[in-house]
mmCIF file of C-alpha atoms in Angstrom:
data_model
loop_
_atom_site.group_PDB
_atom_site.id
_atom_site.type_symbol
_atom_site.label_atom_id
_atom_site.label_comp_id
_atom_site.label_asym_id
_atom_site.label_seq_id
_atom_site.Cartn_x
_atom_site.Cartn_y
_atom_site.Cartn_z
ATOM 1 C CA MET A 1 3.640 20.983 7.034
ATOM 2 C CA SER A 2 7.119 19.936 9.018
ATOM 3 C CA GLN A 3 9.694 18.287 8.350
ATOM 4 C CA ARG A 4 12.248 16.098 10.496
ATOM 5 C CA TRP A 5 14.929 13.601 10.012
ATOM 6 C CA VAL A 6 14.494 9.967 11.500
ATOM 7 C CA THR A 7 17.418 7.830 11.780
ATOM 8 C CA ALA A 8 17.204 3.308 10.767
ATOM 9 C CA SER A 9 18.919 0.965 12.774
ATOM 10 C CA ASP A 10 21.658 1.016 10.063
ATOM 11 C CA GLY A 11 22.256 4.773 9.914
ATOM 12 C CA VAL A 12 20.140 5.973 6.914
ATOM 13 C CA ARG A 13 18.925 9.385 7.361
ATOM 14 C CA LEU A 14 14.710 8.618 6.427
ATOM 15 C CA ALA A 15 12.898 12.009 5.182
ATOM 16 C CA VAL A 16 9.897 12.055 7.331
ATOM 17 C CA TYR A 17 7.286 15.173 6.891
ATOM 18 C CA GLU A 18 4.019 16.151 9.426
ATOM 19 C CA HIS A 19 0.486 17.797 8.657
ATOM 20 C CA GLY A 20 -1.794 18.218 10.990
ATOM 21 C CA GLU A 21 -2.274 17.924 15.085
ATOM 22 C CA PRO A 22 0.396 15.799 16.397
ATOM 23 C CA THR A 23 -2.050 15.189 19.402
ATOM 24 C CA ALA A 24 -3.900 13.917 16.976
ATOM 25 C CA PRO A 25 -4.893 9.937 16.096
ATOM 26 C CA THR A 26 -1.537 9.478 13.624
ATOM 27 C CA VAL A 27 -1.695 8.018 10.391
ATOM 28 C CA VAL A 28 1.926 7.379 8.481
ATOM 29 C CA CYS A 29 1.779 6.966 4.604
ATOM 30 C CA VAL A 30 4.284 4.329 2.751
ATOM 31 C CA HIS A 31 4.541 4.977 -1.089
ATOM 32 C CA GLY A 32 6.161 2.166 -3.547
ATOM 33 C CA PHE A 33 8.555 2.420 -6.293
ATOM 34 C CA PRO A 34 9.202 4.635 -7.980
ATOM 35 C CA ASP A 35 6.582 6.822 -6.140
ATOM 36 C CA ASP A 36 8.653 9.476 -3.392
ATOM 37 C CA HIS A 37 5.983 11.149 -0.538
ATOM 38 C CA GLY A 38 4.387 13.014 -2.497
ATOM 39 C CA VAL A 39 1.837 10.663 -4.023
ATOM 40 C CA TRP A 40 0.700 11.325 -0.726
ATOM 41 C CA ASP A 41 -0.029 14.864 -1.214
ATOM 42 C CA GLY A 42 -3.358 14.434 -2.356
ATOM 43 C CA VAL A 43 -4.915 12.905 0.482
ATOM 44 C CA VAL A 44 -3.011 14.458 3.139
ATOM 45 C CA ARG A 45 -4.676 17.766 1.884
ATOM 46 C CA ARG A 46 -7.909 15.650 2.705
ATOM 47 C CA LEU A 47 -7.119 14.146 6.511
ATOM 48 C CA ALA A 48 -4.987 16.430 8.436
ATOM 49 C CA ASP A 49 -7.464 18.744 9.246
ATOM 50 C CA ARG A 50 -8.578 15.613 11.905
ATOM 51 C CA PHE A 51 -5.094 13.529 11.423
ATOM 52 C CA HIS A 52 -2.071 13.938 12.403
ATOM 53 C CA VAL A 53 -0.896 12.883 8.974
ATOM 54 C CA VAL A 54 3.207 11.911 8.327
ATOM 55 C CA THR A 55 4.960 10.573 4.580
ATOM 56 C CA TYR A 56 8.238 9.762 4.658
ATOM 57 C CA ASP A 57 10.717 9.059 1.731
ATOM 58 C CA VAL A 58 11.375 5.248 1.953
ATOM 59 C CA ARG A 59 15.052 4.887 1.263
ATOM 60 C CA GLY A 60 16.544 5.111 -1.955
ATOM 61 C CA SER A 61 13.668 7.703 -2.869
ATOM 62 C CA GLY A 62 13.233 11.336 -2.366
ATOM 63 C CA ALA A 63 15.728 13.123 -0.017
ATOM 64 C CA SER A 64 16.237 10.037 2.230
ATOM 65 C CA GLY A 65 19.327 7.978 2.518
ATOM 66 C CA VAL A 66 19.900 5.236 -0.459
ATOM 67 C CA PRO A 67 22.576 2.618 0.505
ATOM 68 C CA ARG A 68 24.379 1.208 -2.326
ATOM 69 C CA ARG A 69 24.182 -2.531 -1.429
ATOM 70 C CA ASN A 70 20.372 -5.237 -2.291
ATOM 71 C CA GLN A 71 20.997 -6.561 1.544
ATOM 72 C CA ASP A 72 19.940 -2.981 3.090
ATOM 73 C CA TYR A 73 16.591 -3.143 1.472
ATOM 74 C CA ARG A 74 15.311 -6.547 2.482
ATOM 75 C CA LEU A 75 11.801 -6.513 4.494
ATOM 76 C CA PRO A 76 13.248 -6.998 7.971
ATOM 77 C CA GLN A 77 15.151 -3.805 7.910
ATOM 78 C CA LEU A 78 12.361 -1.736 6.050
ATOM 79 C CA ALA A 79 10.102 -2.661 8.925
ATOM 80 C CA ALA A 80 12.444 -1.920 10.824
ATOM 81 C CA ASP A 81 12.349 1.602 9.189
ATOM 82 C CA LEU A 82 8.595 2.086 9.135
ATOM 83 C CA THR A 83 8.337 1.182 12.915
ATOM 84 C CA ALA A 84 11.458 3.658 13.805
ATOM 85 C CA VAL A 85 9.118 6.434 12.472
ATOM 86 C CA ALA A 86 6.019 5.376 13.614
ATOM 87 C CA ASP A 87 8.530 5.660 17.209
ATOM 88 C CA ALA A 88 9.448 9.119 16.217
ATOM 89 C CA VAL A 89 6.084 10.739 15.637
ATOM 90 C CA SER A 90 3.782 8.544 17.872
ATOM 91 C CA PRO A 91 6.173 7.322 20.465
ATOM 92 C CA ASP A 92 2.989 6.740 23.348
ATOM 93 C CA ALA A 93 -0.170 5.578 21.151
ATOM 94 C CA PRO A 94 -0.224 3.125 17.923
ATOM 95 C CA VAL A 95 -0.056 4.322 14.080
ATOM 96 C CA HIS A 96 -2.192 4.155 11.246
ATOM 97 C CA VAL A 97 -0.708 2.909 8.568
ATOM 98 C CA LEU A 98 -2.236 3.516 4.691
ATOM 99 C CA ALA A 99 0.303 2.267 2.288
ATOM 100 C CA HIS A 100 0.520 1.768 -1.443
ATOM 101 C CA ASP A 101 2.433 -0.575 -3.771
ATOM 102 C CA TRP A 102 5.875 -1.685 -2.384
ATOM 103 C CA GLY A 103 4.651 0.603 0.708
ATOM 104 C CA SER A 104 2.053 -2.004 1.185
ATOM 105 C CA VAL A 105 4.155 -5.032 1.033
ATOM 106 C CA GLN A 106 7.229 -3.741 3.615
ATOM 107 C CA SER A 107 3.580 -2.837 6.052
ATOM 108 C CA TRP A 108 2.279 -5.946 5.679
ATOM 109 C CA HIS A 109 5.209 -7.420 6.639
ATOM 110 C CA THR A 110 6.190 -4.868 9.156
ATOM 111 C CA VAL A 111 2.140 -5.188 11.002
ATOM 112 C CA THR A 112 3.289 -9.356 10.970
ATOM 113 C CA VAL A 113 6.394 -8.492 13.457
ATOM 114 C CA PRO A 114 5.462 -10.250 16.734
ATOM 115 C CA ALA A 115 7.648 -7.861 18.496
ATOM 116 C CA THR A 116 6.725 -4.931 17.426
ATOM 117 C CA ALA A 117 3.028 -5.181 16.132
ATOM 118 C CA HIS A 118 1.454 -3.256 19.192
ATOM 119 C CA ARG A 119 2.816 0.368 17.645
ATOM 120 C CA PHE A 120 0.100 -0.415 15.094
ATOM 121 C CA ALA A 121 -3.045 0.074 15.067
ATOM 122 C CA SER A 122 -4.819 -0.492 11.558
ATOM 123 C CA LEU A 123 -3.771 -1.047 7.955
ATOM 124 C CA THR A 124 -5.056 0.390 4.731
ATOM 125 C CA SER A 125 -3.335 -1.836 1.698
ATOM 126 C CA ILE A 126 -3.573 -0.312 -1.812
ATOM 127 C CA SER A 127 -1.856 -2.287 -4.790
ATOM 128 C CA GLY A 128 0.762 -4.446 -2.927
ATOM 129 C CA PRO A 129 0.382 -8.169 -1.171
ATOM 130 C CA ASP A 130 2.670 -9.081 1.187
ATOM 131 C CA LEU A 131 5.345 -11.404 -0.272
ATOM 132 C CA ASP A 132 5.365 -14.386 2.067
ATOM 133 C CA HIS A 133 1.512 -14.718 0.768
ATOM 134 C CA THR A 134 2.409 -13.543 -2.576
ATOM 135 C CA GLY A 135 4.972 -17.103 -2.932
ATOM 136 C CA ARG A 136 1.749 -19.310 -1.192
ATOM 137 C CA TRP A 137 -0.851 -17.732 -3.264
ATOM 138 C CA PHE A 138 0.985 -18.140 -6.753
ATOM 139 C CA ARG A 139 1.295 -21.804 -5.631
ATOM 140 C CA ALA A 140 -2.231 -22.076 -4.561
ATOM 141 C CA GLN A 141 -3.069 -21.162 -8.270
ATOM 142 C CA LEU A 142 -1.415 -24.142 -9.705
ATOM 143 C CA ARG A 143 -4.133 -26.773 -8.292
ATOM 144 C CA PRO A 144 -6.371 -28.316 -11.026
ATOM 145 C CA SER A 145 -8.737 -25.047 -11.328
ATOM 146 C CA PRO A 146 -10.010 -23.670 -14.853
ATOM 147 C CA ARG A 147 -9.903 -20.410 -12.621
ATOM 148 C CA ARG A 148 -6.869 -20.662 -10.537
ATOM 149 C CA LEU A 149 -4.313 -21.139 -13.770
ATOM 150 C CA TRP A 150 -6.154 -18.447 -15.385
ATOM 151 C CA HIS A 151 -6.037 -16.094 -12.515
ATOM 152 C CA PHE A 152 -2.274 -17.543 -11.955
ATOM 153 C CA THR A 153 -1.857 -16.907 -16.050
ATOM 154 C CA ARG A 154 -2.853 -13.213 -16.045
ATOM 155 C CA GLN A 155 -1.365 -12.274 -12.942
ATOM 156 C CA SER A 156 2.558 -13.896 -14.237
ATOM 157 C CA LEU A 157 1.611 -11.854 -17.158
ATOM 158 C CA ALA A 158 0.937 -8.694 -15.573
ATOM 159 C CA SER A 159 3.971 -9.115 -13.232
ATOM 160 C CA GLY A 160 6.786 -9.740 -16.016
ATOM 161 C CA TYR A 161 7.970 -6.851 -15.556
ATOM 162 C CA VAL A 162 10.051 -7.816 -12.113
ATOM 163 C CA GLY A 163 11.972 -9.957 -13.721
ATOM 164 C CA PHE A 164 13.333 -6.987 -15.863
ATOM 165 C CA PHE A 165 13.876 -5.338 -12.806
ATOM 166 C CA HIS A 166 16.089 -7.724 -11.937
ATOM 167 C CA LEU A 167 18.504 -6.966 -14.513
ATOM 168 C CA PRO A 168 21.072 -5.223 -13.097
ATOM 169 C CA GLY A 169 22.906 -2.004 -14.900
ATOM 170 C CA VAL A 170 19.988 -2.777 -17.354
ATOM 171 C CA ALA A 171 17.360 -1.686 -15.422
ATOM 172 C CA GLU A 172 19.008 1.065 -13.980
ATOM 173 C CA LEU A 173 19.680 2.550 -17.848
ATOM 174 C CA ALA A 174 16.251 2.389 -18.627
ATOM 175 C CA CYS A 175 15.272 4.735 -15.506
ATOM 176 C CA ARG A 176 17.936 7.197 -16.381
ATOM 177 C CA ALA A 177 17.380 7.087 -19.953
ATOM 178 C CA GLY A 178 13.359 7.906 -19.505
ATOM 179 C CA LEU A 179 12.244 4.334 -20.454
ATOM 180 C CA LEU A 180 10.633 3.540 -17.281
ATOM 181 C CA ASP A 181 9.199 6.706 -16.798
ATOM 182 C CA ALA A 182 7.217 6.772 -20.279
ATOM 183 C CA VAL A 183 5.884 3.165 -19.680
ATOM 184 C CA THR A 184 4.131 4.216 -16.676
ATOM 185 C CA LYS A 185 3.410 7.234 -18.027
ATOM 186 C CA ALA A 186 1.266 4.993 -20.613
ATOM 187 C CA ALA A 187 -0.118 3.072 -17.499
ATOM 188 C CA ARG A 188 -1.475 5.712 -15.786
ATOM 189 C CA ARG A 189 -4.294 6.769 -19.311
ATOM 190 C CA LEU A 190 -6.217 3.557 -17.121
ATOM 191 C CA GLU A 191 -6.506 5.597 -14.065
ATOM 192 C CA THR A 192 -9.621 7.350 -13.060
ATOM 193 C CA GLY A 193 -10.212 10.723 -11.262
ATOM 194 C CA GLU A 194 -8.255 14.045 -11.749
ATOM 195 C CA ALA A 195 -4.468 13.414 -12.701
ATOM 196 C CA PRO A 196 -2.557 15.933 -9.894
ATOM 197 C CA ALA A 197 -0.792 19.000 -11.698
ATOM 198 C CA GLY A 198 2.949 17.345 -12.312
ATOM 199 C CA TYR A 199 3.063 14.076 -10.576
ATOM 200 C CA GLY A 200 5.086 11.221 -11.767
ATOM 201 C CA LEU A 201 7.423 13.239 -13.797
ATOM 202 C CA GLY A 202 11.045 11.492 -13.770
ATOM 203 C CA LEU A 203 10.510 9.613 -10.962
ATOM 204 C CA ALA A 204 11.319 6.271 -11.568
ATOM 205 C CA SER A 205 15.329 8.357 -13.191
ATOM 206 C CA ARG A 206 15.589 9.604 -9.690
ATOM 207 C CA ASN A 207 14.649 7.028 -7.521
ATOM 208 C CA ARG A 208 16.326 3.816 -9.687
ATOM 209 C CA ALA A 209 17.981 2.854 -6.271
ATOM 210 C CA GLY A 210 14.151 1.787 -5.261
ATOM 211 C CA LEU A 211 14.801 -1.138 -8.082
ATOM 212 C CA LYS A 212 16.794 -3.025 -4.480
ATOM 213 C CA LEU A 213 13.818 -3.374 -3.252
ATOM 214 C CA TYR A 214 12.639 -6.649 -5.912
ATOM 215 C CA ARG A 215 16.265 -7.709 -5.791
ATOM 216 C CA ALA A 216 16.504 -7.991 -2.266
ATOM 217 C CA ASN A 217 13.006 -9.218 -1.567
ATOM 218 C CA VAL A 218 10.982 -11.531 -4.413
ATOM 219 C CA LEU A 219 12.593 -14.263 -5.138
ATOM 220 C CA PRO A 220 13.724 -15.338 -1.636
ATOM 221 C CA ARG A 221 10.696 -14.531 -0.159
ATOM 222 C CA THR A 222 8.164 -16.062 -3.123
ATOM 223 C CA LEU A 223 10.587 -19.250 -3.644
ATOM 224 C CA ARG A 224 10.224 -19.870 0.291
ATOM 225 C CA PRO A 225 7.250 -18.477 1.709
ATOM 226 C CA ARG A 226 7.440 -17.968 5.698
ATOM 227 C CA THR A 227 3.434 -18.096 7.759
ATOM 228 C CA ARG A 228 2.783 -14.580 8.779
ATOM 229 C CA HIS A 229 -0.201 -13.420 10.145
ATOM 230 C CA ALA A 230 -1.799 -10.236 10.664
ATOM 231 C CA GLY A 231 -4.017 -9.606 13.321
ATOM 232 C CA LEU A 232 -4.955 -5.622 13.469
ATOM 233 C CA PRO A 233 -7.975 -4.534 11.848
ATOM 234 C CA ALA A 234 -6.912 -4.008 8.243
ATOM 235 C CA GLN A 235 -8.782 -3.447 4.573
ATOM 236 C CA VAL A 236 -7.541 -3.937 1.441
ATOM 237 C CA LEU A 237 -8.575 -1.399 -1.758
ATOM 238 C CA ALA A 238 -8.326 -2.893 -4.893
ATOM 239 C CA PRO A 239 -8.369 -0.806 -8.314
ATOM 240 C CA ARG A 240 -10.517 -2.501 -10.696
ATOM 241 C CA ARG A 241 -7.884 -0.850 -13.438
ATOM 242 C CA ASP A 242 -4.546 -2.264 -12.165
ATOM 243 C CA MET A 243 -2.529 -3.594 -14.592
ATOM 244 C CA PHE A 244 -0.002 -4.817 -12.761
ATOM 245 C CA VAL A 245 -1.701 -5.801 -8.844
ATOM 246 C CA LEU A 246 -4.627 -7.707 -10.501
ATOM 247 C CA VAL A 247 -7.801 -8.053 -8.098
ATOM 248 C CA PRO A 248 -7.478 -11.758 -6.680
ATOM 249 C CA TRP A 249 -4.046 -11.318 -5.426
ATOM 250 C CA GLN A 250 -4.423 -8.773 -3.175
ATOM 251 C CA THR A 251 -7.500 -9.650 -1.703
ATOM 252 C CA GLU A 252 -7.851 -13.444 -1.768
ATOM 253 C CA ILE A 253 -5.975 -13.067 2.111
ATOM 254 C CA THR A 254 -8.115 -13.981 4.611
ATOM 255 C CA GLY A 255 -6.605 -16.901 5.524
ATOM 256 C CA TRP A 256 -3.828 -14.991 7.433
ATOM 257 C CA ALA A 257 -5.282 -11.574 7.980
ATOM 258 C CA PRO A 258 -9.063 -12.634 9.163
ATOM 259 C CA ASP A 259 -9.681 -9.184 10.643
ATOM 260 C CA THR A 260 -9.516 -7.695 7.027
ATOM 261 C CA GLU A 261 -12.321 -5.956 4.705
ATOM 262 C CA ILE A 262 -11.877 -6.143 0.971
ATOM 263 C CA HIS A 263 -13.354 -3.366 -1.259
ATOM 264 C CA ILE A 264 -13.149 -3.415 -4.380
ATOM 265 C CA VAL A 265 -12.989 0.172 -6.712
ATOM 266 C CA ASP A 266 -12.813 1.812 -9.210
ATOM 267 C CA GLY A 267 -9.290 3.471 -10.782
ATOM 268 C CA GLY A 268 -5.715 2.419 -11.754
ATOM 269 C CA HIS A 269 -2.519 1.884 -10.004
ATOM 270 C CA TRP A 270 -2.093 5.003 -8.715
ATOM 271 C CA LEU A 271 -4.946 5.338 -6.400
ATOM 272 C CA PRO A 272 -3.466 7.795 -3.900
ATOM 273 C CA ALA A 273 -2.270 10.352 -6.562
ATOM 274 C CA PHE A 274 -5.603 10.274 -8.982
ATOM 275 C CA ARG A 275 -8.647 8.941 -6.435
ATOM 276 C CA PRO A 276 -7.274 10.583 -2.890
ATOM 277 C CA ASP A 277 -10.898 11.506 -2.168
ATOM 278 C CA LEU A 278 -11.929 7.995 -2.177
ATOM 279 C CA VAL A 279 -8.374 6.718 -0.464
ATOM 280 C CA ALA A 280 -8.969 9.598 2.591
ATOM 281 C CA GLU A 281 -12.759 8.107 2.893
ATOM 282 C CA PHE A 282 -12.058 4.894 3.737
ATOM 283 C CA THR A 283 -8.928 5.568 5.593
ATOM 284 C CA ALA A 284 -10.835 7.880 7.878
ATOM 285 C CA ARG A 285 -13.729 5.227 7.920
ATOM 286 C CA LEU A 286 -11.330 2.449 9.029
ATOM 287 C CA ILE A 287 -9.486 5.020 12.198
ATOM 288 C CA ASP A 288 -13.033 5.694 12.779
ATOM 289 C CA ARG A 289 -14.326 2.204 13.466
ATOM 290 C CA ILE A 290 -11.620 1.353 15.845
ATOM 291 C CA ASP A 291 -11.895 4.315 17.673
ATOM 292 C CA GLY A 292 -15.554 4.394 17.711
ATOM 293 C CA ILE A 293 -16.968 7.550 15.996
ATOM 294 C CA ASP A 294 -19.318 8.101 13.510
ATOM 295 C CA GLY A 295 -17.988 7.051 10.070
ATOM 296 C CA ILE A 296 -19.862 9.278 7.710
ATOM 297 C CA ASP A 297 -20.353 12.083 10.332
ATOM 298 C CA ALA A 298 -16.654 12.444 10.164
ATOM 299 C CA ILE A 299 -16.194 12.214 6.477
ATOM 300 C CA ASP A 300 -18.407 14.714 5.660
ATOM 301 C CA GLU A 301 -16.144 17.056 7.973
ATOM 302 C CA ILE A 302 -13.520 16.089 6.234
ATOM 303 C CA HIS A 303 -14.761 17.041 2.570
ATOM 304 C CA GLY A 304 -16.947 19.642 3.930
ATOM 305 C CA VAL A 305 -19.790 18.523 1.747
ATOM 306 C CA ASP A 306 -22.490 15.712 1.838
ATOM 307 C CA GLY A 307 -21.226 14.126 -1.078
ATOM 308 C CA ILE A 308 -17.893 13.796 -3.232
ATOM 309 C CA ASP A 309 -17.483 14.021 -7.456
ATOM 310 C CA GLY A 310 -21.448 14.042 -7.553
ATOM 311 C CA ILE A 311 -21.836 10.454 -6.141
ATOM 312 C CA ASP A 312 -24.578 9.732 -3.424
ATOM 313 C CA ARG A 313 -22.772 9.879 -0.046
ATOM 314 C CA THR A 314 -24.574 6.138 0.547
ATOM 315 C CA ASP A 315 -22.929 4.385 -2.881
ATOM 316 C CA ARG A 316 -19.331 6.182 -1.972
ATOM 317 C CA ILE A 317 -18.989 5.366 1.615
ATOM 318 C CA ASP A 318 -19.475 1.563 1.029
ATOM 319 C CA ARG A 319 -18.359 0.014 -2.667
ATOM 320 C CA THR A 320 -17.251 -3.297 -1.064
ATOM 321 C CA ASP A 321 -17.140 -6.058 -3.179
ATOM 322 C CA ARG A 322 -19.766 -8.556 -2.583
ATOM 323 C CA THR A 323 -18.067 -11.771 -4.249
ATOM 324 C CA PRO A 324 -17.525 -15.010 -2.483
ATOM 325 C CA GLY A 325 -14.340 -14.366 -0.495
ATOM 326 C CA ALA A 326 -14.872 -11.002 -0.094
ATOM 327 C CA THR A 327 -15.429 -9.541 3.570
ATOM 328 C CA THR A 328 -17.642 -6.639 4.345
ATOM 329 C CA PRO A 329 -17.936 -5.172 8.083
ATOM 330 C CA GLU A 330 -21.497 -6.694 8.707
ATOM 331 C CA ARG A 331 -18.992 -9.986 7.130
ATOM 332 C CA THR A 332 -16.532 -9.811 9.316
ATOM 333 C CA ALA A 333 -19.169 -9.284 12.643
ATOM 334 C CA ALA A 334 -21.002 -12.426 11.601
ATOM 335 C CA ARG A 335 -17.854 -14.738 11.213
ATOM 336 C CA LYS A 336 -16.710 -13.181 14.793
ATOM 337 C CA ALA A 337 -20.237 -14.695 16.326
ATOM 338 C CA GLY A 338 -19.990 -17.822 14.672
ATOM 339 C CA GLN A 339 -22.662 -17.366 12.051
ATOM 340 C CA GLU A 340 -20.423 -18.024 8.723
#
């Protein structure tokens, strides 16, 4: 591993960590709150043999700079940060983005900026919807339909913590006192897979500046949503047991991200930490499909075995949702050909 510093457009220094061969396709991993780049450690170990894997501490977390103003955490600045990292680590080729939670929120925003969209080859998103889409999604759930109203109610309850995060001083005190870390520790009991050693200890206390992500973006974007379209190949890994970002909210996106595959997978909110095998598989599969490589052979090369955790290869490669509205590679191809 090597570390470098990238200076953002407003002067904030971002701590960037690189793994693997720099000439290989580049995967930039973007974490959420209250995490730092360490949430990707298990995924990095599984991808670095084939890819140039880059992680970085988002502003306000880890070793990166900690701006004091809420406005320094707005989505256009976060998009500029990600683009600056991409330009620094892969100046001559677009990068693939793997993102989780607030990392996904800012990544969706970034790949829909017309001036810089060409810098990104694909996006794998976990538990983090675009905020402009969020505003439109919540409004759509208020149409007369029991199913939509049920989705609205469940997601509103699941997102109740966002209101608490908007309380200046109070939310910071909860982080300092370890209360938020205790809550997230309890939430991780819903995770499947193997708990990473030492993961999550004191993260909210150390990275509490990330509360500004919510204050700077949630209300302005959801109350006045803008129209944004993502044209790059993308996939959403939606954990069934995610108690914060429920499946409908992050998967009903094909209207503005048409080239997107939807995969409903087993796991909780912190899928990158508890199921790095699954995350690495799907990420490699999408990249290999774009690059024209045999995805199954490549994934076996990552793991060095025919299966993983006792799961049959055929099952583990395609855990794709088959409900209406879900997108599979076959349905994507059919839709493009005018057959669906």
